[in-house]
């Protein structure tokens, strides 16, 4: 009796507990995602179009779910084919299940599954062997899905994860792989094809006589026509459409960028970028075209980067013309690969020097043979102008004036600016880089250079570029260059002569101004061209990733044409033709019309110019001096001798001997230097200026160098005034200047030589030297 009561109690409790557990199972939400997150990574342009798609770890093309609604045509086709009662049943179709069960029992094998869309979701998310027990599990899972998700969500979930043959998963993936279009652009025939494929994905590769896919699609179209889903016209047109018989490969428009983004964001399936798809394709085409042109000159690589000047959003990113060009290292990303800067850092030195009060665009800078502890820069044309304006020096990219300017401004100060402005590749100290940093002695990234040049356009405020939507950097409050100095520098860069037909750009109404700069590294290994307008900043690099250089690699002739072709391909975004100037950023200053420095009472012609409000006091002009002359103007005089010869106070143009030497060679008339009164007791050439070595009429026997040439001789001179400069000449060829310790390494010619020294007052000393090779 007791056992009987216990059994009844257990049965009663089971009768309560089992339904409770069942209903709790149905009511408790899903603790994790229905499907495993093992999707392909898709990199998209700003308009949503695909730039690159990566296959997932399972070697599948599998787009992650998005928030877009299922297209109406596909929705109608899927429901008509898979689950006509989808909107009315509660996860399972009881009538269909009973009918399928009877058919399977009657035939002795499984011939019908009666699966609804929720049941198919259950089977796809938890694949199991097809048994009656697993079918019960699918039924329970489908009921639970129906309780927790809306019908729209369930249909979207099914289509996002349905198999479409081969390694294609999801309706959006299938739309691209079979039709190369977004799913919302599908026709009725294409939608019907995608609707029938998950039911039998193996039929996507029919032979020429296999019509199974077409027949299956056509039967669905007939059903949709009979049920008035589609009109007769749409039905007939859909029947004429071909069915796909192959996969369409995904195009890759930015493989280097995509690889970098996937590496930086390994757990993101959709990477929405700021890339403009049209600009990207145009830059790709230009890169391919110029690669073909330059290949015959043994220039095999180039890179292009385009950014929005104001925001820093990247609009085009070309790491190399051909990612799969293994012969020429096509997988190297030239946008982020450090390369020698050449001359493209010069504009920033000039802008900083303006703020420091060292120069204005009109100011003179010496262009003379120059020596700095073993470093002797040379201009690309191997010529010397004597003196040039800062404007001319920057426009012509002269090396010697830039090095002299950097020496005056300070290497450490310039190095610190580059660091603060965002140059990320400076891994040595400023002393290790030294003065050559301005001529390409440091490696830079194209990415950093675009940000750097954008800073000139944004009034000296330097911000990072960005590539992913929503990543725009916060506006920095640190202004490293003044508004006025940036504007003056941009105006100088606008005057660079353009290559080819662009030389006459001002004659065409359709052309637009651009501030641009070229650069060529030592050994002709890197060619740069960087330009900016109010809308876009463009950078182009040409060369060889393996470091090979040749004379065909040059900024103006190699990178320049690509820059202007990119410029012409870019659309106008605003009505601004050039950068606006604010009068509040400038102040008037009286400037010498000759030298471009602050005018003194000795300056004969003076201009009033607008200079940056924030610049430090400009250097005064030292090319005009007030000097005293004798009454007949034959001699200069001083307080020690003007009582004998008289004194006339005259404003004179004063070119130092080294500058005068080269100006004369260029055809400029320089009046001869007027010597000091020779009988003046306070000044005597013999007392003030002397050779120490070599001696008069010396004969030198010089050893050969490794290349067979005579070695140089260190000559020495002395001056009574330690602060006076001495200018050195060999056989009337200018060698350089010394100050303080007067030593000069001289390479004598074989035979007789005349070495001459002249101080800044015009006193001169000659020495004849005979040299021959030592046996």
PDB file of C-alpha atoms in Angstrom, residues 245-512:
ATOM      1  CA  UNK A 245      26.797  28.682 -62.913  1.00  0.00           C
ATOM      2  CA  UNK A 246      29.862  30.082 -61.157  1.00  0.00           C
ATOM      3  CA  UNK A 247      31.021  32.187 -58.243  1.00  0.00           C
ATOM      4  CA  UNK A 248      31.966  35.806 -58.946  1.00  0.00           C
ATOM      5  CA  UNK A 249      35.186  36.672 -57.061  1.00  0.00           C
ATOM      6  CA  UNK A 250      35.107  39.614 -54.692  1.00  0.00           C
ATOM      7  CA  UNK A 251      37.042  42.577 -56.050  1.00  0.00           C
ATOM      8  CA  UNK A 252      39.733  44.070 -53.863  1.00  0.00           C
ATOM      9  CA  UNK A 253      40.049  47.830 -54.222  1.00  0.00           C
ATOM     10  CA  UNK A 254      42.268  48.491 -51.185  1.00  0.00           C
ATOM     11  CA  UNK A 255      44.082  45.274 -50.193  1.00  0.00           C
ATOM     12  CA  UNK A 256      46.875  46.933 -48.193  1.00  0.00           C
ATOM     13  CA  UNK A 257      44.437  49.009 -46.188  1.00  0.00           C
ATOM     14  CA  UNK A 258      42.135  46.029 -45.625  1.00  0.00           C
ATOM     15  CA  UNK A 259      44.994  43.870 -44.354  1.00  0.00           C
ATOM     16  CA  UNK A 260      46.094  46.584 -41.950  1.00  0.00           C
ATOM     17  CA  UNK A 261      42.570  47.183 -40.608  1.00  0.00           C
ATOM     18  CA  UNK A 262      41.899  43.469 -40.114  1.00  0.00           C
ATOM     19  CA  UNK A 263      45.142  43.154 -38.179  1.00  0.00           C
ATOM     20  CA  UNK A 264      44.262  46.157 -36.000  1.00  0.00           C
ATOM     21  CA  UNK A 265      40.639  45.053 -35.430  1.00  0.00           C
ATOM     22  CA  UNK A 266      40.619  41.228 -35.436  1.00  0.00           C
ATOM     23  CA  UNK A 267      37.195  40.920 -33.766  1.00  0.00           C
ATOM     24  CA  UNK A 268      35.257  43.303 -35.998  1.00  0.00           C
ATOM     25  CA  UNK A 269      33.371  41.809 -38.937  1.00  0.00           C
ATOM     26  CA  UNK A 270      32.375  45.054 -40.658  1.00  0.00           C
ATOM     27  CA  UNK A 271      34.959  47.820 -40.985  1.00  0.00           C
ATOM     28  CA  UNK A 272      33.302  50.940 -42.385  1.00  0.00           C
ATOM     29  CA  UNK A 273      35.926  53.326 -43.707  1.00  0.00           C
ATOM     30  CA  UNK A 274      35.981  56.916 -44.923  1.00  0.00           C
ATOM     31  CA  UNK A 275      37.250  55.829 -48.363  1.00  0.00           C
ATOM     32  CA  UNK A 276      35.454  57.380 -51.330  1.00  0.00           C
ATOM     33  CA  UNK A 277      34.863  54.399 -53.628  1.00  0.00           C
ATOM     34  CA  UNK A 278      35.012  56.486 -56.821  1.00  0.00           C
ATOM     35  CA  UNK A 279      38.237  58.280 -55.862  1.00  0.00           C
ATOM     36  CA  UNK A 280      39.778  54.972 -54.753  1.00  0.00           C
ATOM     37  CA  UNK A 281      39.062  53.313 -58.092  1.00  0.00           C
ATOM     38  CA  UNK A 282      40.422  56.307 -60.014  1.00  0.00           C
ATOM     39  CA  UNK A 283      43.640  56.269 -57.962  1.00  0.00           C
ATOM     40  CA  UNK A 284      43.969  52.513 -58.531  1.00  0.00           C
ATOM     41  CA  UNK A 285      43.633  53.048 -62.274  1.00  0.00           C
ATOM     42  CA  UNK A 286      46.234  55.840 -62.232  1.00  0.00           C
ATOM     43  CA  UNK A 287      48.629  53.683 -60.201  1.00  0.00           C
ATOM     44  CA  UNK A 288      48.278  50.804 -62.662  1.00  0.00           C
ATOM     45  CA  UNK A 289      48.764  53.082 -65.653  1.00  0.00           C
ATOM     46  CA  UNK A 290      51.871  54.781 -64.289  1.00  0.00           C
ATOM     47  CA  UNK A 291      53.321  51.455 -63.179  1.00  0.00           C
ATOM     48  CA  UNK A 292      53.176  50.332 -66.807  1.00  0.00           C
ATOM     49  CA  UNK A 293      54.728  53.611 -67.977  1.00  0.00           C
ATOM     50  CA  UNK A 294      57.546  53.632 -65.422  1.00  0.00           C
ATOM     51  CA  UNK A 295      58.357  49.916 -65.667  1.00  0.00           C
ATOM     52  CA  UNK A 296      60.467  50.570 -68.758  1.00  0.00           C
ATOM     53  CA  UNK A 297      62.553  52.990 -66.646  1.00  0.00           C
ATOM     54  CA  UNK A 298      63.004  50.359 -63.911  1.00  0.00           C
ATOM     55  CA  UNK A 299      60.714  52.228 -61.494  1.00  0.00           C
ATOM     56  CA  UNK A 300      58.380  49.511 -60.233  1.00  0.00           C
ATOM     57  CA  UNK A 301      56.516  50.820 -57.194  1.00  0.00           C
ATOM     58  CA  UNK A 302      54.384  53.775 -56.238  1.00  0.00           C
ATOM     59  CA  UNK A 303      51.878  54.729 -53.546  1.00  0.00           C
ATOM     60  CA  UNK A 304      49.054  57.281 -53.330  1.00  0.00           C
ATOM     61  CA  UNK A 305      47.212  58.702 -50.311  1.00  0.00           C
ATOM     62  CA  UNK A 306      44.360  61.236 -50.476  1.00  0.00           C
ATOM     63  CA  UNK A 307      42.790  62.853 -47.404  1.00  0.00           C
ATOM     64  CA  UNK A 308      40.162  65.455 -46.631  1.00  0.00           C
ATOM     65  CA  UNK A 309      42.255  68.508 -45.779  1.00  0.00           C
ATOM     66  CA  UNK A 310      40.033  69.805 -42.984  1.00  0.00           C
ATOM     67  CA  UNK A 311      39.046  66.592 -41.210  1.00  0.00           C
ATOM     68  CA  UNK A 312      41.829  64.132 -42.050  1.00  0.00           C
ATOM     69  CA  UNK A 313      39.394  61.496 -43.355  1.00  0.00           C
ATOM     70  CA  UNK A 314      41.249  59.276 -45.832  1.00  0.00           C
ATOM     71  CA  UNK A 315      39.550  59.193 -49.243  1.00  0.00           C
ATOM     72  CA  UNK A 316      41.959  56.966 -51.217  1.00  0.00           C
ATOM     73  CA  UNK A 317      44.658  54.542 -50.107  1.00  0.00           C
ATOM     74  CA  UNK A 318      46.932  52.827 -52.644  1.00  0.00           C
ATOM     75  CA  UNK A 319      49.746  50.900 -50.959  1.00  0.00           C
ATOM     76  CA  UNK A 320      51.152  49.656 -54.287  1.00  0.00           C
ATOM     77  CA  UNK A 321      49.827  49.314 -57.841  1.00  0.00           C
ATOM     78  CA  UNK A 322      49.585  45.500 -57.696  1.00  0.00           C
ATOM     79  CA  UNK A 323      49.291  43.626 -54.397  1.00  0.00           C
ATOM     80  CA  UNK A 324      50.128  40.345 -56.122  1.00  0.00           C
ATOM     81  CA  UNK A 325      53.265  41.583 -57.923  1.00  0.00           C
ATOM     82  CA  UNK A 326      55.596  39.332 -55.937  1.00  0.00           C
ATOM     83  CA  UNK A 327      58.522  40.079 -58.231  1.00  0.00           C
ATOM     84  CA  UNK A 328      58.522  43.719 -57.145  1.00  0.00           C
ATOM     85  CA  UNK A 329      57.364  43.312 -53.515  1.00  0.00           C
ATOM     86  CA  UNK A 330      53.823  44.417 -54.282  1.00  0.00           C
ATOM     87  CA  UNK A 331      52.587  43.422 -50.823  1.00  0.00           C
ATOM     88  CA  UNK A 332      54.696  46.139 -49.185  1.00  0.00           C
ATOM     89  CA  UNK A 333      52.419  48.979 -48.078  1.00  0.00           C
ATOM     90  CA  UNK A 334      54.071  52.175 -49.299  1.00  0.00           C
ATOM     91  CA  UNK A 335      51.679  54.359 -47.290  1.00  0.00           C
ATOM     92  CA  UNK A 336      53.124  53.220 -43.958  1.00  0.00           C
ATOM     93  CA  UNK A 337      56.609  52.105 -45.055  1.00  0.00           C
ATOM     94  CA  UNK A 338      59.268  54.599 -43.822  1.00  0.00           C
ATOM     95  CA  UNK A 339      61.224  56.173 -46.688  1.00  0.00           C
ATOM     96  CA  UNK A 340      63.754  58.986 -46.943  1.00  0.00           C
ATOM     97  CA  UNK A 341      61.948  62.327 -46.873  1.00  0.00           C
ATOM     98  CA  UNK A 342      64.032  64.077 -49.509  1.00  0.00           C
ATOM     99  CA  UNK A 343      63.072  67.761 -49.452  1.00  0.00           C
ATOM    100  CA  UNK A 344      59.435  67.516 -48.378  1.00  0.00           C
ATOM    101  CA  UNK A 345      60.164  68.736 -44.827  1.00  0.00           C
ATOM    102  CA  UNK A 346      61.556  72.074 -46.051  1.00  0.00           C
ATOM    103  CA  UNK A 347      58.244  74.035 -46.043  1.00  0.00           C
ATOM    104  CA  UNK A 348      57.904  73.533 -42.301  1.00  0.00           C
ATOM    105  CA  UNK A 349      61.391  74.869 -41.602  1.00  0.00           C
ATOM    106  CA  UNK A 350      60.591  77.994 -43.630  1.00  0.00           C
ATOM    107  CA  UNK A 351      57.265  78.468 -41.831  1.00  0.00           C
ATOM    108  CA  UNK A 352      58.902  78.075 -38.419  1.00  0.00           C
ATOM    109  CA  UNK A 353      61.711  80.454 -39.397  1.00  0.00           C
ATOM    110  CA  UNK A 354      59.163  83.109 -40.352  1.00  0.00           C
ATOM    111  CA  UNK A 355      57.575  82.863 -36.917  1.00  0.00           C
ATOM    112  CA  UNK A 356      61.029  83.029 -35.340  1.00  0.00           C
ATOM    113  CA  UNK A 357      61.778  86.315 -37.131  1.00  0.00           C
ATOM    114  CA  UNK A 358      64.649  84.829 -39.130  1.00  0.00           C
ATOM    115  CA  UNK A 359      63.183  85.368 -42.613  1.00  0.00           C
ATOM    116  CA  UNK A 360      60.231  86.498 -44.671  1.00  0.00           C
ATOM    117  CA  UNK A 361      59.522  85.067 -48.128  1.00  0.00           C
ATOM    118  CA  UNK A 362      61.362  88.105 -49.560  1.00  0.00           C
ATOM    119  CA  UNK A 363      64.412  87.693 -47.307  1.00  0.00           C
ATOM    120  CA  UNK A 364      67.866  86.801 -48.597  1.00  0.00           C
ATOM    121  CA  UNK A 365      69.496  83.471 -47.725  1.00  0.00           C
ATOM    122  CA  UNK A 366      73.064  82.721 -48.746  1.00  0.00           C
ATOM    123  CA  UNK A 367      73.573  80.109 -51.446  1.00  0.00           C
ATOM    124  CA  UNK A 368      77.304  79.457 -51.240  1.00  0.00           C
ATOM    125  CA  UNK A 369      79.675  76.520 -50.769  1.00  0.00           C
ATOM    126  CA  UNK A 370      79.123  75.588 -47.140  1.00  0.00           C
ATOM    127  CA  UNK A 371      80.950  73.296 -44.726  1.00  0.00           C
ATOM    128  CA  UNK A 372      79.686  72.025 -41.360  1.00  0.00           C
ATOM    129  CA  UNK A 373      82.153  69.685 -39.658  1.00  0.00           C
ATOM    130  CA  UNK A 374      82.544  67.375 -42.617  1.00  0.00           C
ATOM    131  CA  UNK A 375      79.036  67.919 -44.003  1.00  0.00           C
ATOM    132  CA  UNK A 376      79.015  69.911 -47.216  1.00  0.00           C
ATOM    133  CA  UNK A 377      75.534  70.197 -48.810  1.00  0.00           C
ATOM    134  CA  UNK A 378      75.136  70.784 -52.529  1.00  0.00           C
ATOM    135  CA  UNK A 379      72.266  71.945 -54.670  1.00  0.00           C
ATOM    136  CA  UNK A 380      70.812  69.471 -57.122  1.00  0.00           C
ATOM    137  CA  UNK A 381      72.044  71.565 -60.072  1.00  0.00           C
ATOM    138  CA  UNK A 382      75.567  71.815 -58.570  1.00  0.00           C
ATOM    139  CA  UNK A 383      75.426  75.608 -58.925  1.00  0.00           C
ATOM    140  CA  UNK A 384      75.580  78.527 -56.489  1.00  0.00           C
ATOM    141  CA  UNK A 385      73.534  81.709 -56.750  1.00  0.00           C
ATOM    142  CA  UNK A 386      75.429  83.665 -54.103  1.00  0.00           C
ATOM    143  CA  UNK A 387      72.212  84.793 -52.476  1.00  0.00           C
ATOM    144  CA  UNK A 388      68.533  83.957 -53.086  1.00  0.00           C
ATOM    145  CA  UNK A 389      65.238  84.923 -51.490  1.00  0.00           C
ATOM    146  CA  UNK A 390      63.552  82.452 -49.189  1.00  0.00           C
ATOM    147  CA  UNK A 391      60.714  82.249 -51.713  1.00  0.00           C
ATOM    148  CA  UNK A 392      63.071  81.327 -54.554  1.00  0.00           C
ATOM    149  CA  UNK A 393      64.981  78.918 -52.344  1.00  0.00           C
ATOM    150  CA  UNK A 394      61.829  77.002 -51.384  1.00  0.00           C
ATOM    151  CA  UNK A 395      60.295  77.056 -54.857  1.00  0.00           C
ATOM    152  CA  UNK A 396      63.524  75.748 -56.421  1.00  0.00           C
ATOM    153  CA  UNK A 397      64.159  73.440 -53.453  1.00  0.00           C
ATOM    154  CA  UNK A 398      67.737  74.612 -53.040  1.00  0.00           C
ATOM    155  CA  UNK A 399      69.636  72.548 -50.500  1.00  0.00           C
ATOM    156  CA  UNK A 400      72.336  74.917 -49.294  1.00  0.00           C
ATOM    157  CA  UNK A 401      69.977  77.746 -48.198  1.00  0.00           C
ATOM    158  CA  UNK A 402      67.786  75.184 -46.411  1.00  0.00           C
ATOM    159  CA  UNK A 403      70.749  73.739 -44.495  1.00  0.00           C
ATOM    160  CA  UNK A 404      72.029  77.194 -43.574  1.00  0.00           C
ATOM    161  CA  UNK A 405      68.527  78.138 -42.417  1.00  0.00           C
ATOM    162  CA  UNK A 406      68.258  75.001 -40.290  1.00  0.00           C
ATOM    163  CA  UNK A 407      71.666  75.709 -38.768  1.00  0.00           C
ATOM    164  CA  UNK A 408      70.413  79.176 -37.821  1.00  0.00           C
ATOM    165  CA  UNK A 409      67.025  77.976 -36.554  1.00  0.00           C
ATOM    166  CA  UNK A 410      68.357  74.968 -34.639  1.00  0.00           C
ATOM    167  CA  UNK A 411      68.294  71.253 -35.340  1.00  0.00           C
ATOM    168  CA  UNK A 412      66.865  70.356 -31.934  1.00  0.00           C
ATOM    169  CA  UNK A 413      64.064  72.910 -32.250  1.00  0.00           C
ATOM    170  CA  UNK A 414      63.096  71.593 -35.689  1.00  0.00           C
ATOM    171  CA  UNK A 415      63.337  67.987 -34.516  1.00  0.00           C
ATOM    172  CA  UNK A 416      61.084  68.787 -31.546  1.00  0.00           C
ATOM    173  CA  UNK A 417      58.521  70.363 -33.870  1.00  0.00           C
ATOM    174  CA  UNK A 418      58.416  67.252 -36.062  1.00  0.00           C
ATOM    175  CA  UNK A 419      57.832  65.085 -33.001  1.00  0.00           C
ATOM    176  CA  UNK A 420      55.030  67.302 -31.716  1.00  0.00           C
ATOM    177  CA  UNK A 421      53.424  67.527 -35.171  1.00  0.00           C
ATOM    178  CA  UNK A 422      53.089  63.749 -35.373  1.00  0.00           C
ATOM    179  CA  UNK A 423      56.101  62.384 -37.273  1.00  0.00           C
ATOM    180  CA  UNK A 424      56.278  58.882 -35.776  1.00  0.00           C
ATOM    181  CA  UNK A 425      59.460  57.516 -37.380  1.00  0.00           C
ATOM    182  CA  UNK A 426      62.143  59.616 -35.667  1.00  0.00           C
ATOM    183  CA  UNK A 427      63.894  57.007 -33.532  1.00  0.00           C
ATOM    184  CA  UNK A 428      67.275  58.744 -33.158  1.00  0.00           C
ATOM    185  CA  UNK A 429      68.199  61.876 -31.241  1.00  0.00           C
ATOM    186  CA  UNK A 430      68.347  65.269 -32.925  1.00  0.00           C
ATOM    187  CA  UNK A 431      72.151  65.271 -32.773  1.00  0.00           C
ATOM    188  CA  UNK A 432      72.289  61.924 -34.561  1.00  0.00           C
ATOM    189  CA  UNK A 433      70.139  63.260 -37.389  1.00  0.00           C
ATOM    190  CA  UNK A 434      71.921  66.609 -37.523  1.00  0.00           C
ATOM    191  CA  UNK A 435      71.598  69.073 -40.390  1.00  0.00           C
ATOM    192  CA  UNK A 436      71.004  66.368 -43.062  1.00  0.00           C
ATOM    193  CA  UNK A 437      67.513  65.852 -41.603  1.00  0.00           C
ATOM    194  CA  UNK A 438      66.265  68.654 -43.854  1.00  0.00           C
ATOM    195  CA  UNK A 439      67.615  66.949 -47.002  1.00  0.00           C
ATOM    196  CA  UNK A 440      66.209  63.471 -46.400  1.00  0.00           C
ATOM    197  CA  UNK A 441      68.403  62.289 -43.560  1.00  0.00           C
ATOM    198  CA  UNK A 442      65.347  60.898 -41.757  1.00  0.00           C
ATOM    199  CA  UNK A 443      62.750  58.337 -42.830  1.00  0.00           C
ATOM    200  CA  UNK A 444      59.091  59.360 -42.832  1.00  0.00           C
ATOM    201  CA  UNK A 445      55.760  57.709 -43.595  1.00  0.00           C
ATOM    202  CA  UNK A 446      53.404  58.958 -46.273  1.00  0.00           C
ATOM    203  CA  UNK A 447      50.618  58.745 -43.666  1.00  0.00           C
ATOM    204  CA  UNK A 448      52.480  61.209 -41.414  1.00  0.00           C
ATOM    205  CA  UNK A 449      53.343  63.531 -44.293  1.00  0.00           C
ATOM    206  CA  UNK A 450      49.685  63.942 -45.239  1.00  0.00           C
ATOM    207  CA  UNK A 451      48.868  64.852 -41.641  1.00  0.00           C
ATOM    208  CA  UNK A 452      51.832  67.239 -41.537  1.00  0.00           C
ATOM    209  CA  UNK A 453      50.841  69.110 -44.697  1.00  0.00           C
ATOM    210  CA  UNK A 454      47.228  69.256 -43.558  1.00  0.00           C
ATOM    211  CA  UNK A 455      48.512  71.170 -40.531  1.00  0.00           C
ATOM    212  CA  UNK A 456      49.702  73.972 -42.813  1.00  0.00           C
ATOM    213  CA  UNK A 457      46.182  74.248 -44.221  1.00  0.00           C
ATOM    214  CA  UNK A 458      44.620  74.186 -40.745  1.00  0.00           C
ATOM    215  CA  UNK A 459      46.510  77.190 -39.364  1.00  0.00           C
ATOM    216  CA  UNK A 460      49.338  75.259 -37.767  1.00  0.00           C
ATOM    217  CA  UNK A 461      47.138  72.871 -35.778  1.00  0.00           C
ATOM    218  CA  UNK A 462      48.246  69.298 -36.485  1.00  0.00           C
ATOM    219  CA  UNK A 463      45.785  66.409 -36.095  1.00  0.00           C
ATOM    220  CA  UNK A 464      45.884  62.721 -37.000  1.00  0.00           C
ATOM    221  CA  UNK A 465      44.394  61.296 -40.158  1.00  0.00           C
ATOM    222  CA  UNK A 466      41.694  58.692 -39.653  1.00  0.00           C
ATOM    223  CA  UNK A 467      40.291  55.874 -41.777  1.00  0.00           C
ATOM    224  CA  UNK A 468      37.379  54.316 -39.864  1.00  0.00           C
ATOM    225  CA  UNK A 469      34.075  56.133 -39.616  1.00  0.00           C
ATOM    226  CA  UNK A 470      33.587  57.696 -36.201  1.00  0.00           C
ATOM    227  CA  UNK A 471      37.310  57.820 -35.437  1.00  0.00           C
ATOM    228  CA  UNK A 472      37.938  61.507 -36.110  1.00  0.00           C
ATOM    229  CA  UNK A 473      40.532  62.870 -33.711  1.00  0.00           C
ATOM    230  CA  UNK A 474      39.572  65.618 -31.304  1.00  0.00           C
ATOM    231  CA  UNK A 475      40.662  69.063 -32.377  1.00  0.00           C
ATOM    232  CA  UNK A 476      44.010  69.899 -30.813  1.00  0.00           C
ATOM    233  CA  UNK A 477      44.412  73.181 -28.996  1.00  0.00           C
ATOM    234  CA  UNK A 478      48.179  73.329 -29.627  1.00  0.00           C
ATOM    235  CA  UNK A 479      49.109  75.628 -32.495  1.00  0.00           C
ATOM    236  CA  UNK A 480      52.686  74.976 -33.573  1.00  0.00           C
ATOM    237  CA  UNK A 481      52.842  77.493 -36.448  1.00  0.00           C
ATOM    238  CA  UNK A 482      51.004  80.813 -36.645  1.00  0.00           C
ATOM    239  CA  UNK A 483      48.125  81.442 -39.059  1.00  0.00           C
ATOM    240  CA  UNK A 484      50.066  84.085 -40.937  1.00  0.00           C
ATOM    241  CA  UNK A 485      53.191  81.977 -41.353  1.00  0.00           C
ATOM    242  CA  UNK A 486      51.134  79.030 -42.652  1.00  0.00           C
ATOM    243  CA  UNK A 487      49.449  81.294 -45.172  1.00  0.00           C
ATOM    244  CA  UNK A 488      52.731  82.784 -46.427  1.00  0.00           C
ATOM    245  CA  UNK A 489      54.245  79.310 -46.784  1.00  0.00           C
ATOM    246  CA  UNK A 490      51.250  78.016 -48.736  1.00  0.00           C
ATOM    247  CA  UNK A 491      51.492  81.013 -51.071  1.00  0.00           C
ATOM    248  CA  UNK A 492      55.150  80.181 -51.713  1.00  0.00           C
ATOM    249  CA  UNK A 493      54.360  76.517 -52.419  1.00  0.00           C
ATOM    250  CA  UNK A 494      51.641  77.542 -54.854  1.00  0.00           C
ATOM    251  CA  UNK A 495      54.324  79.078 -57.078  1.00  0.00           C
ATOM    252  CA  UNK A 496      56.173  75.818 -57.767  1.00  0.00           C
ATOM    253  CA  UNK A 497      56.316  75.204 -61.495  1.00  0.00           C
ATOM    254  CA  UNK A 498      54.112  72.306 -62.540  1.00  0.00           C
ATOM    255  CA  UNK A 499      55.276  69.472 -64.813  1.00  0.00           C
ATOM    256  CA  UNK A 500      54.230  68.913 -68.424  1.00  0.00           C
ATOM    257  CA  UNK A 501      51.097  70.627 -69.678  1.00  0.00           C
ATOM    258  CA  UNK A 502      50.299  71.692 -66.102  1.00  0.00           C
ATOM    259  CA  UNK A 503      53.050  74.326 -66.528  1.00  0.00           C
ATOM    260  CA  UNK A 504      50.424  76.614 -68.115  1.00  0.00           C
ATOM    261  CA  UNK A 505      47.694  75.817 -65.596  1.00  0.00           C
ATOM    262  CA  UNK A 506      46.817  79.467 -64.933  1.00  0.00           C
ATOM    263  CA  UNK A 507      45.631  79.864 -68.534  1.00  0.00           C
ATOM    264  CA  UNK A 508      42.798  77.367 -68.046  1.00  0.00           C
ATOM    265  CA  UNK A 509      39.615  78.251 -66.191  1.00  0.00           C
ATOM    266  CA  UNK A 510      39.115  74.647 -65.106  1.00  0.00           C
ATOM    267  CA  UNK A 511      42.468  74.449 -63.328  1.00  0.00           C
ATOM    268  CA  UNK A 512      42.769  75.021 -59.625  1.00  0.00           C
TER     269      UNK A 512
END
